[in-house]
């Protein structure tokens, strides 16, 4: 996927429309296939200026938009009040430091930020390692050329993924919330809810099938 | 060609960050060998991103912002390390232990890292401090049959070299098999080559449990 980026918007804060939360329901149904002018595009634009020009003004915009959400996410994940500000700051500084590693072809800024926040929690709060494959490892098995285009969700805007999640049956949505907001494994979800392990597993599988179907249909 | 993949629930645990270090090591090692599961994990992370972007806005103090902005000068150079375009593209799987596992197990070609466990089985214990899971590399001599055993908890086996066959099928490099509590199997390594696996097992409650009975005589220290 080659993608010539042209800014489609004024980077001032005035035209910035916040996404609605899951609880509030979604109101913006913009049929934008490319996502131009979306939140995702703005964030990617600011991040590219941070990466290429070390632009602190763009970082300020990123901070204003992302820090409140990161802090909210970390709180939902059970980060204690005393660590919340420190960890939010840590994640924002990582965004500044590693801005050059973000690859718009592989996904959205919010996805990348999620992985940074997740890893910071594991590293600094749980004090564990999270092993990851190394893209420079010669042993790594890579996609044959032209296959990387079927990362389905990477092409969708955050708004559309959020809408698709919103449309899931409550029982499936609930399990994704346990996973992403409470950092519970499927076995822990089963133990906490009293559901059989097999039920939790099948709800996870069904949730993904359904999301995939919704997002594929939107694409046509 | 990988035909046995981790289930969606295990991939979700890895993507959400809920997986323990031994389970993450197991999944990450499979991911190094399996582009299609990597794509799934990327999809799940995009769902994580949607959850972040839908988090209600918390108040951020002015001090936190100014403190953060003030510390940016400590990191003026942008840190790039990955150039993903360099990655070798090939349908031909290469041999060898992938990262991140090689960081944990050392050089498996070096005989000294293996502990003999008798009956044609060798092992390398990994992550021994973990209280919920046992994690080890296992080498079954080509053509050898592992004594029939059942499982006191779930157990996951990822094949890295060679292959084995059991009641459920044939498993070779990159394949991952899950055995549930109470399930029984008798894996037999294909002739001609040692079968090297990464195994993660829920820790036995006591050493007299079924896992313990199996591990003690054959794989135990
Ligand atoms: Zn796979």
mmCIF file of N, CA, C and O in Angstrom, chain A residues 5 7-18 37-39 41-43 45-46 49 55 57-58 60-62 64-65:
data_model
loop_
_atom_site.group_PDB
_atom_site.id
_atom_site.type_symbol
_atom_site.label_atom_id
_atom_site.label_comp_id
_atom_site.label_asym_id
_atom_site.label_seq_id
_atom_site.Cartn_x
_atom_site.Cartn_y
_atom_site.Cartn_z
ATOM 1 N N UNK A 5 0.828 11.151 1.667
ATOM 2 C CA UNK A 5 0.039 11.883 2.635
ATOM 3 C C UNK A 5 -0.037 13.369 2.307
ATOM 4 O O UNK A 5 0.963 14.025 2.101
ATOM 5 N N UNK A 7 -1.894 16.745 3.921
ATOM 6 C CA UNK A 7 -2.756 17.212 5.006
ATOM 7 C C UNK A 7 -4.045 17.795 4.437
ATOM 8 O O UNK A 7 -4.010 18.592 3.513
ATOM 9 N N UNK A 8 -5.171 17.341 4.963
ATOM 10 C CA UNK A 8 -6.467 17.764 4.451
ATOM 11 C C UNK A 8 -7.125 18.724 5.432
ATOM 12 O O UNK A 8 -8.300 19.005 5.320
ATOM 13 N N UNK A 9 -6.369 19.142 6.399
ATOM 14 C CA UNK A 9 -7.064 19.882 7.456
ATOM 15 C C UNK A 9 -6.114 20.875 8.087
ATOM 16 O O UNK A 9 -4.903 20.776 7.975
ATOM 17 N N UNK A 10 -6.698 21.803 8.744
ATOM 18 C CA UNK A 10 -5.964 22.769 9.541
ATOM 19 C C UNK A 10 -5.572 22.084 10.848
ATOM 20 O O UNK A 10 -6.397 21.426 11.464
ATOM 21 N N UNK A 11 -4.337 22.193 11.262
ATOM 22 C CA UNK A 11 -3.942 21.486 12.477
ATOM 23 C C UNK A 11 -4.302 22.243 13.754
ATOM 24 O O UNK A 11 -3.861 21.890 14.826
ATOM 25 N N UNK A 12 -5.072 23.293 13.638
ATOM 26 C CA UNK A 12 -5.497 23.964 14.862
ATOM 27 C C UNK A 12 -6.518 23.085 15.571
ATOM 28 O O UNK A 12 -7.112 22.183 14.992
ATOM 29 N N UNK A 13 -6.739 23.348 16.842
ATOM 30 C CA UNK A 13 -7.609 22.493 17.643
ATOM 31 C C UNK A 13 -9.087 22.719 17.339
ATOM 32 O O UNK A 13 -9.921 21.915 17.727
ATOM 33 N N UNK A 14 -9.408 23.825 16.687
ATOM 34 C CA UNK A 14 -10.808 24.237 16.631
ATOM 35 C C UNK A 14 -11.704 23.245 15.883
ATOM 36 O O UNK A 14 -12.854 23.042 16.260
ATOM 37 N N UNK A 15 -11.144 22.589 14.851
ATOM 38 C CA UNK A 15 -12.010 21.702 14.058
ATOM 39 C C UNK A 15 -11.940 20.265 14.552
ATOM 40 O O UNK A 15 -12.341 19.344 13.874
ATOM 41 N N UNK A 16 -11.402 20.099 15.750
ATOM 42 C CA UNK A 16 -11.175 18.744 16.234
ATOM 43 C C UNK A 16 -12.435 18.177 16.870
ATOM 44 O O UNK A 16 -12.926 18.683 17.857
ATOM 45 N N UNK A 17 -12.949 17.125 16.270
ATOM 46 C CA UNK A 17 -14.159 16.517 16.823
ATOM 47 C C UNK A 17 -13.781 15.249 17.581
ATOM 48 O O UNK A 17 -13.159 14.354 17.035
ATOM 49 N N UNK A 18 -14.130 15.225 18.819
ATOM 50 C CA UNK A 18 -13.812 14.044 19.631
ATOM 51 C C UNK A 18 -14.746 12.884 19.286
ATOM 52 O O UNK A 18 -15.924 13.082 19.013
ATOM 53 N N UNK A 37 -9.018 13.288 6.897
ATOM 54 C CA UNK A 37 -9.634 14.269 7.769
ATOM 55 C C UNK A 37 -10.159 13.659 9.051
ATOM 56 O O UNK A 37 -10.761 14.336 9.858
ATOM 57 N N UNK A 38 -9.937 12.366 9.252
ATOM 58 C CA UNK A 38 -10.397 11.719 10.477
ATOM 59 C C UNK A 38 -9.403 11.977 11.604
ATOM 60 O O UNK A 38 -8.303 12.465 11.384
ATOM 61 N N UNK A 39 -9.815 11.628 12.805
ATOM 62 C CA UNK A 39 -8.913 11.676 13.951
ATOM 63 C C UNK A 39 -7.604 10.964 13.643
ATOM 64 O O UNK A 39 -6.523 11.447 13.969
ATOM 65 N N UNK A 41 -6.085 10.437 10.877
ATOM 66 C CA UNK A 41 -5.215 11.189 9.961
ATOM 67 C C UNK A 41 -4.505 12.321 10.685
ATOM 68 O O UNK A 41 -3.327 12.579 10.455
ATOM 69 N N UNK A 42 -5.257 13.024 11.529
ATOM 70 C CA UNK A 42 -4.642 14.119 12.280
ATOM 71 C C UNK A 42 -3.516 13.625 13.159
ATOM 72 O O UNK A 42 -2.420 14.196 13.181
ATOM 73 N N UNK A 43 -3.817 12.565 13.899
ATOM 74 C CA UNK A 43 -2.800 12.037 14.819
ATOM 75 C C UNK A 43 -1.554 11.604 14.039
ATOM 76 O O UNK A 43 -0.430 11.878 14.444
ATOM 77 N N UNK A 45 -0.529 12.704 11.182
ATOM 78 C CA UNK A 45 0.152 13.891 10.671
ATOM 79 C C UNK A 45 1.033 14.517 11.754
ATOM 80 O O UNK A 45 2.209 14.803 11.537
ATOM 81 N N UNK A 46 0.461 14.721 12.947
ATOM 82 C CA UNK A 46 1.248 15.297 14.037
ATOM 83 C C UNK A 46 2.435 14.398 14.376
ATOM 84 O O UNK A 46 3.557 14.868 14.595
ATOM 85 N N UNK A 49 5.273 14.786 12.026
ATOM 86 C CA UNK A 49 6.048 16.003 12.266
ATOM 87 C C UNK A 49 6.962 15.843 13.476
ATOM 88 O O UNK A 49 8.080 16.368 13.502
ATOM 89 N N UNK A 55 9.043 18.257 16.183
ATOM 90 C CA UNK A 55 8.189 19.426 16.335
ATOM 91 C C UNK A 55 7.406 19.361 17.651
ATOM 92 O O UNK A 55 6.513 18.531 17.822
ATOM 93 N N UNK A 57 5.362 21.565 18.919
ATOM 94 C CA UNK A 57 3.971 22.054 18.853
ATOM 95 C C UNK A 57 3.041 20.896 18.483
ATOM 96 O O UNK A 57 2.001 20.694 19.113
ATOM 97 N N UNK A 58 3.463 20.111 17.490
ATOM 98 C CA UNK A 58 2.672 18.930 17.138
ATOM 99 C C UNK A 58 2.616 17.958 18.306
ATOM 100 O O UNK A 58 1.578 17.326 18.559
ATOM 101 N N UNK A 60 2.611 18.784 21.350
ATOM 102 C CA UNK A 60 1.616 19.373 22.249
ATOM 103 C C UNK A 60 0.192 18.972 21.866
ATOM 104 O O UNK A 60 -0.620 18.631 22.724
ATOM 105 N N UNK A 61 -0.098 18.969 20.548
ATOM 106 C CA UNK A 61 -1.423 18.529 20.092
ATOM 107 C C UNK A 61 -1.646 17.059 20.436
ATOM 108 O O UNK A 61 -2.718 16.660 20.907
ATOM 109 N N UNK A 62 -0.611 16.260 20.168
ATOM 110 C CA UNK A 62 -0.724 14.833 20.502
ATOM 111 C C UNK A 62 -0.982 14.664 21.996
ATOM 112 O O UNK A 62 -1.808 13.854 22.408
ATOM 113 N N UNK A 64 -2.368 16.791 24.110
ATOM 114 C CA UNK A 64 -3.723 17.210 24.494
ATOM 115 C C UNK A 64 -4.769 16.173 24.113
ATOM 116 O O UNK A 64 -5.738 15.963 24.826
ATOM 117 N N UNK A 65 -4.559 15.537 22.972
ATOM 118 C CA UNK A 65 -5.551 14.560 22.543
ATOM 119 C C UNK A 65 -5.373 13.198 23.224
ATOM 120 O O UNK A 65 -6.339 12.544 23.614
#
